[in-house]
Amino acid sequence: MSSSYSDVSGVTSDGAVWLASAGTYPRSTLSLWAEQPTAPLVLACGTAFDVVNAPAVFGRRMLDRLWGEGPGSGPVAAYRGRILLFAALGTAQRLPSLLRWEEWGSAGRSDGDSDVVGGSDGEDSRPGRHSVPPLLCHGRGDAVTVPALVHNGAEADPRPESRWVVAPDTRRPWLPGPEILLWAAVRAARAAVSGGVRISIFPPPDQGAKVYDVSRRR
């Protein structure tokens, strides 16, 4: 894999090696990617990483918290209106349990449920158990489709619906575990309910440059 693939939205050669390690035949996978680096990738979960799949807006709020207040994130992709957060092995099994245990899950919601609990005086704005939208957790036995290793040439859409937000750039990237992602989801939900305004790491749609703070990535 050419080192020219290294940019904020493309995968480095080391990152490609890590992605390929999820498959049964990594060398064959790398050979195919070398021939078609602009084709989307289908990756197996549960061997090198798990994936937490969130709605686009909520996923971006989670990512803002991870970078703005937490330890940062591992690789992250945007694909067809969803945010895919690569996570440590076991996250797909553990995170839903933690959400249910912390009463943040969305299961069993009725039309009469409220997203905010507390008295009429408004002093308690703590989000209720249904503030976190359903998060799809992919682990062993699952597979996900993620963006291509590189953009499709200079004339490609600068902000396509399928792109890397935080591209893998090492053979052993740090991956957040279920507790960290639970924390990010809860923070994102509280911010959504309170209506607080925060500075996002994501540039506005009309901003051409793709600049992200990667100084805290592990």
PDB file of C-alpha atoms in Angstrom:
ATOM      1  CA  MET A   1       0.000   0.000   0.000  1.00  0.00           C
ATOM      2  CA  SER A   2       1.383   3.386  -0.976  1.00  0.00           C
ATOM      3  CA  SER A   3       2.220   5.921   1.702  1.00  0.00           C
ATOM      4  CA  SER A   4       0.460   8.511  -0.457  1.00  0.00           C
ATOM      5  CA  TYR A   5      -2.767   7.152   0.993  1.00  0.00           C
ATOM      6  CA  SER A   6      -1.965   8.890   4.290  1.00  0.00           C
ATOM      7  CA  ASP A   7      -4.287  11.843   4.888  1.00  0.00           C
ATOM      8  CA  VAL A   8      -6.970  12.847   7.373  1.00  0.00           C
ATOM      9  CA  SER A   9      -9.687  10.947   5.484  1.00  0.00           C
ATOM     10  CA  GLY A  10      -7.559   8.134   4.010  1.00  0.00           C
ATOM     11  CA  VAL A  11      -5.974   5.054   5.526  1.00  0.00           C
ATOM     12  CA  THR A  12      -2.205   4.666   5.919  1.00  0.00           C
ATOM     13  CA  SER A  13      -0.413   1.482   4.900  1.00  0.00           C
ATOM     14  CA  ASP A  14      -0.117   0.468   8.562  1.00  0.00           C
ATOM     15  CA  GLY A  15      -3.803   1.194   9.055  1.00  0.00           C
ATOM     16  CA  ALA A  16      -4.659  -1.022   6.094  1.00  0.00           C
ATOM     17  CA  VAL A  17      -2.632  -3.851   7.625  1.00  0.00           C
ATOM     18  CA  TRP A  18      -4.641  -3.500  10.833  1.00  0.00           C
ATOM     19  CA  LEU A  19      -7.967  -3.504   8.981  1.00  0.00           C
ATOM     20  CA  ALA A  20      -6.936  -6.571   6.979  1.00  0.00           C
ATOM     21  CA  SER A  21      -6.057  -8.421  10.188  1.00  0.00           C
ATOM     22  CA  ALA A  22      -9.786  -8.729  10.851  1.00  0.00           C
ATOM     23  CA  GLY A  23     -10.109 -11.176   7.963  1.00  0.00           C
ATOM     24  CA  THR A  24      -9.136 -14.806   7.593  1.00  0.00           C
ATOM     25  CA  TYR A  25      -6.565 -14.121   4.865  1.00  0.00           C
ATOM     26  CA  PRO A  26      -4.957 -10.709   5.510  1.00  0.00           C
ATOM     27  CA  ARG A  27      -2.402 -10.952   2.678  1.00  0.00           C
ATOM     28  CA  SER A  28      -5.067 -11.704   0.089  1.00  0.00           C
ATOM     29  CA  THR A  29      -7.175  -8.852   1.414  1.00  0.00           C
ATOM     30  CA  LEU A  30      -4.272  -6.415   1.106  1.00  0.00           C
ATOM     31  CA  SER A  31      -3.637  -7.556  -2.447  1.00  0.00           C
ATOM     32  CA  LEU A  32      -7.258  -6.898  -3.387  1.00  0.00           C
ATOM     33  CA  TRP A  33      -7.188  -3.456  -1.738  1.00  0.00           C
ATOM     34  CA  ALA A  34      -3.996  -2.573  -3.586  1.00  0.00           C
ATOM     35  CA  GLU A  35      -5.868  -3.161  -6.851  1.00  0.00           C
ATOM     36  CA  GLN A  36      -9.100  -1.422  -5.763  1.00  0.00           C
ATOM     37  CA  PRO A  37      -8.288   1.145  -3.030  1.00  0.00           C
ATOM     38  CA  THR A  38     -11.390   3.245  -3.823  1.00  0.00           C
ATOM     39  CA  ALA A  39     -13.902   0.427  -3.240  1.00  0.00           C
ATOM     40  CA  PRO A  40     -15.831   0.209   0.066  1.00  0.00           C
ATOM     41  CA  LEU A  41     -14.630  -2.427   2.509  1.00  0.00           C
ATOM     42  CA  VAL A  42     -16.539  -5.250   4.189  1.00  0.00           C
ATOM     43  CA  LEU A  43     -14.849  -6.109   7.467  1.00  0.00           C
ATOM     44  CA  ALA A  44     -15.517  -8.861   9.974  1.00  0.00           C
ATOM     45  CA  CYS A  45     -15.990  -7.790  13.577  1.00  0.00           C
ATOM     46  CA  GLY A  46     -15.031  -9.602  16.740  1.00  0.00           C
ATOM     47  CA  THR A  47     -11.447 -10.546  15.896  1.00  0.00           C
ATOM     48  CA  ALA A  48      -9.469  -7.288  15.718  1.00  0.00           C
ATOM     49  CA  PHE A  49     -12.184  -4.874  16.846  1.00  0.00           C
ATOM     50  CA  ASP A  50     -15.867  -4.399  17.572  1.00  0.00           C
ATOM     51  CA  VAL A  51     -17.923  -1.570  16.061  1.00  0.00           C
ATOM     52  CA  VAL A  52     -20.537   0.658  17.689  1.00  0.00           C
ATOM     53  CA  ASN A  53     -22.922   1.986  15.042  1.00  0.00           C
ATOM     54  CA  ALA A  54     -24.749   5.206  15.995  1.00  0.00           C
ATOM     55  CA  PRO A  55     -27.102   7.630  14.215  1.00  0.00           C
ATOM     56  CA  ALA A  56     -25.081  10.372  12.535  1.00  0.00           C
ATOM     57  CA  VAL A  57     -25.960  13.323  14.778  1.00  0.00           C
ATOM     58  CA  PHE A  58     -25.736  11.388  18.036  1.00  0.00           C
ATOM     59  CA  GLY A  59     -22.551   9.660  16.928  1.00  0.00           C
ATOM     60  CA  ARG A  60     -20.927  13.009  16.236  1.00  0.00           C
ATOM     61  CA  ARG A  61     -21.963  14.234  19.670  1.00  0.00           C
ATOM     62  CA  MET A  62     -20.335  11.159  21.186  1.00  0.00           C
ATOM     63  CA  LEU A  63     -17.182  11.828  19.205  1.00  0.00           C
ATOM     64  CA  ASP A  64     -17.132  15.453  20.338  1.00  0.00           C
ATOM     65  CA  ARG A  65     -17.184  14.283  23.965  1.00  0.00           C
ATOM     66  CA  LEU A  66     -14.497  11.679  23.403  1.00  0.00           C
ATOM     67  CA  TRP A  67     -12.118  14.252  21.930  1.00  0.00           C
ATOM     68  CA  GLY A  68     -13.196  17.323  23.899  1.00  0.00           C
ATOM     69  CA  GLU A  69     -13.472  15.824  27.378  1.00  0.00           C
ATOM     70  CA  GLY A  70     -12.244  12.246  27.188  1.00  0.00           C
ATOM     71  CA  PRO A  71      -9.287  10.165  25.994  1.00  0.00           C
ATOM     72  CA  GLY A  72      -9.976  10.512  22.267  1.00  0.00           C
ATOM     73  CA  SER A  73     -11.169   7.768  19.963  1.00  0.00           C
ATOM     74  CA  GLY A  74      -9.965   4.955  17.798  1.00  0.00           C
ATOM     75  CA  PRO A  75     -10.726   4.891  14.074  1.00  0.00           C
ATOM     76  CA  VAL A  76     -14.125   6.328  13.148  1.00  0.00           C
ATOM     77  CA  ALA A  77     -16.011   6.170   9.852  1.00  0.00           C
ATOM     78  CA  ALA A  78     -19.108   7.870   8.484  1.00  0.00           C
ATOM     79  CA  TYR A  79     -21.107   5.586   6.226  1.00  0.00           C
ATOM     80  CA  ARG A  80     -24.583   6.240   4.782  1.00  0.00           C
ATOM     81  CA  GLY A  81     -25.835   8.438   7.573  1.00  0.00           C
ATOM     82  CA  ARG A  82     -24.273   6.452  10.422  1.00  0.00           C
ATOM     83  CA  ILE A  83     -21.178   6.901  12.558  1.00  0.00           C
ATOM     84  CA  LEU A  84     -19.096   3.754  13.073  1.00  0.00           C
ATOM     85  CA  LEU A  85     -16.859   3.865  16.147  1.00  0.00           C
ATOM     86  CA  PHE A  86     -14.247   1.118  16.228  1.00  0.00           C
ATOM     87  CA  ALA A  87     -14.090  -0.277  19.741  1.00  0.00           C
ATOM     88  CA  ALA A  88     -12.207  -2.789  21.862  1.00  0.00           C
ATOM     89  CA  LEU A  89     -13.115  -6.465  21.619  1.00  0.00           C
ATOM     90  CA  GLY A  90     -16.044  -7.348  23.852  1.00  0.00           C
ATOM     91  CA  THR A  91     -17.673  -3.921  23.568  1.00  0.00           C
ATOM     92  CA  ALA A  92     -20.526  -5.206  21.399  1.00  0.00           C
ATOM     93  CA  GLN A  93     -21.555  -7.606  24.143  1.00  0.00           C
ATOM     94  CA  ARG A  94     -20.882  -5.409  27.151  1.00  0.00           C
ATOM     95  CA  LEU A  95     -22.124  -1.956  26.095  1.00  0.00           C
ATOM     96  CA  PRO A  96     -25.840  -2.847  25.723  1.00  0.00           C
ATOM     97  CA  SER A  97     -25.737  -4.448  29.178  1.00  0.00           C
ATOM     98  CA  LEU A  98     -24.187  -1.339  30.674  1.00  0.00           C
ATOM     99  CA  LEU A  99     -26.800   0.882  29.042  1.00  0.00           C
ATOM    100  CA  ARG A 100     -29.598  -1.260  30.458  1.00  0.00           C
ATOM    101  CA  TRP A 101     -27.981  -1.423  33.874  1.00  0.00           C
ATOM    102  CA  GLU A 102     -27.565   2.351  33.949  1.00  0.00           C
ATOM    103  CA  GLU A 103     -31.187   2.717  32.729  1.00  0.00           C
ATOM    104  CA  TRP A 104     -30.116   4.513  29.558  1.00  0.00           C
ATOM    105  CA  GLY A 105     -31.409   1.917  27.117  1.00  0.00           C
ATOM    106  CA  SER A 106     -34.230   2.605  24.678  1.00  0.00           C
ATOM    107  CA  ALA A 107     -35.982  -0.746  24.995  1.00  0.00           C
ATOM    108  CA  GLY A 108     -39.540  -0.647  26.253  1.00  0.00           C
ATOM    109  CA  ARG A 109     -40.149   3.022  25.566  1.00  0.00           C
ATOM    110  CA  SER A 110     -43.781   4.044  25.385  1.00  0.00           C
ATOM    111  CA  ASP A 111     -45.290   7.152  23.832  1.00  0.00           C
ATOM    112  CA  GLY A 112     -45.879   8.598  27.254  1.00  0.00           C
ATOM    113  CA  ASP A 113     -42.282   8.331  28.390  1.00  0.00           C
ATOM    114  CA  SER A 114     -40.338  11.512  28.921  1.00  0.00           C
ATOM    115  CA  ASP A 115     -36.708  12.150  28.114  1.00  0.00           C
ATOM    116  CA  VAL A 116     -36.329  14.376  31.182  1.00  0.00           C
ATOM    117  CA  VAL A 117     -37.134  13.514  34.774  1.00  0.00           C
ATOM    118  CA  GLY A 118     -37.594  15.865  37.674  1.00  0.00           C
ATOM    119  CA  GLY A 119     -40.004  18.325  39.211  1.00  0.00           C
ATOM    120  CA  SER A 120     -41.920  21.112  37.534  1.00  0.00           C
ATOM    121  CA  ASP A 121     -39.495  23.687  38.876  1.00  0.00           C
ATOM    122  CA  GLY A 122     -36.988  22.552  36.253  1.00  0.00           C
ATOM    123  CA  GLU A 123     -34.140  22.156  38.742  1.00  0.00           C
ATOM    124  CA  ASP A 124     -33.518  18.535  37.799  1.00  0.00           C
ATOM    125  CA  SER A 125     -32.796  18.268  34.091  1.00  0.00           C
ATOM    126  CA  ARG A 126     -31.220  14.820  34.326  1.00  0.00           C
ATOM    127  CA  PRO A 127     -32.028  12.869  31.156  1.00  0.00           C
ATOM    128  CA  GLY A 128     -34.247   9.853  31.594  1.00  0.00           C
ATOM    129  CA  ARG A 129     -33.557   6.269  30.613  1.00  0.00           C
ATOM    130  CA  HIS A 130     -34.612   6.808  26.981  1.00  0.00           C
ATOM    131  CA  SER A 131     -32.288   9.643  25.976  1.00  0.00           C
ATOM    132  CA  VAL A 132     -29.720   7.419  24.267  1.00  0.00           C
ATOM    133  CA  PRO A 133     -30.963   6.291  20.839  1.00  0.00           C
ATOM    134  CA  PRO A 134     -30.533   2.646  19.852  1.00  0.00           C
ATOM    135  CA  LEU A 135     -26.868   1.865  19.273  1.00  0.00           C
ATOM    136  CA  LEU A 136     -26.102  -1.073  16.980  1.00  0.00           C
ATOM    137  CA  CYS A 137     -23.219  -3.086  18.398  1.00  0.00           C
ATOM    138  CA  HIS A 138     -21.347  -5.389  16.026  1.00  0.00           C
ATOM    139  CA  GLY A 139     -19.164  -8.149  17.433  1.00  0.00           C
ATOM    140  CA  ARG A 140     -18.112 -11.696  16.601  1.00  0.00           C
ATOM    141  CA  GLY A 141     -20.165 -13.113  13.754  1.00  0.00           C
ATOM    142  CA  ASP A 142     -21.045  -9.668  12.381  1.00  0.00           C
ATOM    143  CA  ALA A 143     -19.594  -7.670   9.507  1.00  0.00           C
ATOM    144  CA  VAL A 144     -19.747  -3.980   8.617  1.00  0.00           C
ATOM    145  CA  THR A 145     -19.209  -1.997   5.431  1.00  0.00           C
ATOM    146  CA  VAL A 146     -16.864   0.955   5.835  1.00  0.00           C
ATOM    147  CA  PRO A 147     -15.484   3.596   3.436  1.00  0.00           C
ATOM    148  CA  ALA A 148     -12.772   2.906   0.904  1.00  0.00           C
ATOM    149  CA  LEU A 149      -9.112   3.238   1.811  1.00  0.00           C
ATOM    150  CA  VAL A 150      -8.831   6.446  -0.251  1.00  0.00           C
ATOM    151  CA  HIS A 151     -11.049   9.007  -1.940  1.00  0.00           C
ATOM    152  CA  ASN A 152     -11.981   8.399  -5.538  1.00  0.00           C
ATOM    153  CA  GLY A 153      -9.640  10.933  -7.140  1.00  0.00           C
ATOM    154  CA  ALA A 154      -9.272  14.708  -6.985  1.00  0.00           C
ATOM    155  CA  GLU A 155     -12.766  15.336  -8.367  1.00  0.00           C
ATOM    156  CA  ALA A 156     -14.500  13.344  -5.651  1.00  0.00           C
ATOM    157  CA  ASP A 157     -16.983  14.979  -3.305  1.00  0.00           C
ATOM    158  CA  PRO A 158     -14.848  16.599  -0.537  1.00  0.00           C
ATOM    159  CA  ARG A 159     -17.419  15.507   2.059  1.00  0.00           C
ATOM    160  CA  PRO A 160     -18.931  12.257   0.742  1.00  0.00           C
ATOM    161  CA  GLU A 161     -21.498  10.275   2.723  1.00  0.00           C
ATOM    162  CA  SER A 162     -18.912   7.495   2.964  1.00  0.00           C
ATOM    163  CA  ARG A 163     -15.613   8.676   4.453  1.00  0.00           C
ATOM    164  CA  TRP A 164     -13.147   8.171   7.250  1.00  0.00           C
ATOM    165  CA  VAL A 165     -13.512  10.693  10.066  1.00  0.00           C
ATOM    166  CA  VAL A 166     -10.554   9.348  12.044  1.00  0.00           C
ATOM    167  CA  ALA A 167      -8.634   7.060   9.701  1.00  0.00           C
ATOM    168  CA  PRO A 168      -6.579   4.150  11.069  1.00  0.00           C
ATOM    169  CA  ASP A 169      -2.885   5.010  10.859  1.00  0.00           C
ATOM    170  CA  THR A 170      -1.158   2.354  12.938  1.00  0.00           C
ATOM    171  CA  ARG A 171      -1.034  -1.436  13.163  1.00  0.00           C
ATOM    172  CA  ARG A 172      -2.188  -1.332  16.773  1.00  0.00           C
ATOM    173  CA  PRO A 173      -4.574   1.591  17.260  1.00  0.00           C
ATOM    174  CA  TRP A 174      -5.966   2.325  20.679  1.00  0.00           C
ATOM    175  CA  LEU A 175      -9.654   1.388  20.891  1.00  0.00           C
ATOM    176  CA  PRO A 176     -12.134   2.652  23.505  1.00  0.00           C
ATOM    177  CA  GLY A 177     -13.863   0.057  25.635  1.00  0.00           C
ATOM    178  CA  PRO A 178     -17.520  -0.188  26.695  1.00  0.00           C
ATOM    179  CA  GLU A 179     -17.153   1.970  29.801  1.00  0.00           C
ATOM    180  CA  ILE A 180     -15.639   4.855  27.829  1.00  0.00           C
ATOM    181  CA  LEU A 181     -18.296   4.646  25.129  1.00  0.00           C
ATOM    182  CA  LEU A 182     -21.026   4.485  27.778  1.00  0.00           C
ATOM    183  CA  TRP A 183     -19.618   7.673  29.295  1.00  0.00           C
ATOM    184  CA  ALA A 184     -19.566   9.374  25.880  1.00  0.00           C
ATOM    185  CA  ALA A 185     -23.136   8.302  25.104  1.00  0.00           C
ATOM    186  CA  VAL A 186     -24.440   9.560  28.449  1.00  0.00           C
ATOM    187  CA  ARG A 187     -22.647  12.901  28.034  1.00  0.00           C
ATOM    188  CA  ALA A 188     -23.988  13.258  24.502  1.00  0.00           C
ATOM    189  CA  ALA A 189     -27.542  12.488  25.647  1.00  0.00           C
ATOM    190  CA  ARG A 190     -27.377  14.970  28.526  1.00  0.00           C
ATOM    191  CA  ALA A 191     -26.124  17.694  26.209  1.00  0.00           C
ATOM    192  CA  ALA A 192     -28.954  16.993  23.757  1.00  0.00           C
ATOM    193  CA  VAL A 193     -31.608  17.227  26.487  1.00  0.00           C
ATOM    194  CA  SER A 194     -30.167  20.338  28.118  1.00  0.00           C
ATOM    195  CA  GLY A 195     -29.759  22.064  24.769  1.00  0.00           C
ATOM    196  CA  GLY A 196     -26.245  23.125  25.685  1.00  0.00           C
ATOM    197  CA  VAL A 197     -24.105  24.596  22.929  1.00  0.00           C
ATOM    198  CA  ARG A 198     -20.696  23.071  22.432  1.00  0.00           C
ATOM    199  CA  ILE A 199     -17.855  23.602  20.019  1.00  0.00           C
ATOM    200  CA  SER A 200     -17.722  20.663  17.599  1.00  0.00           C
ATOM    201  CA  ILE A 201     -14.590  19.135  16.138  1.00  0.00           C
ATOM    202  CA  PHE A 202     -16.521  18.799  12.886  1.00  0.00           C
ATOM    203  CA  PRO A 203     -16.167  21.671  10.404  1.00  0.00           C
ATOM    204  CA  PRO A 204     -19.351  23.246   8.983  1.00  0.00           C
ATOM    205  CA  PRO A 205     -20.569  21.811   5.650  1.00  0.00           C
ATOM    206  CA  ASP A 206     -19.218  24.724   3.647  1.00  0.00           C
ATOM    207  CA  GLN A 207     -15.733  24.536   5.129  1.00  0.00           C
ATOM    208  CA  GLY A 208     -13.324  22.956   2.686  1.00  0.00           C
ATOM    209  CA  ALA A 209     -10.478  22.075   5.033  1.00  0.00           C
ATOM    210  CA  LYS A 210     -10.620  18.854   7.046  1.00  0.00           C
ATOM    211  CA  VAL A 211      -8.860  19.674  10.304  1.00  0.00           C
ATOM    212  CA  TYR A 212      -9.131  17.511  13.391  1.00  0.00           C
ATOM    213  CA  ASP A 213      -7.265  17.588  16.674  1.00  0.00           C
ATOM    214  CA  VAL A 214      -5.388  14.311  16.695  1.00  0.00           C
ATOM    215  CA  SER A 215      -2.876  15.270  19.383  1.00  0.00           C
ATOM    216  CA  ARG A 216      -4.620  13.083  21.957  1.00  0.00           C
ATOM    217  CA  ARG A 217      -5.037   9.964  19.874  1.00  0.00           C
ATOM    218  CA  ARG A 218      -3.280   6.992  21.414  1.00  0.00           C
TER     219      ARG A 218
END
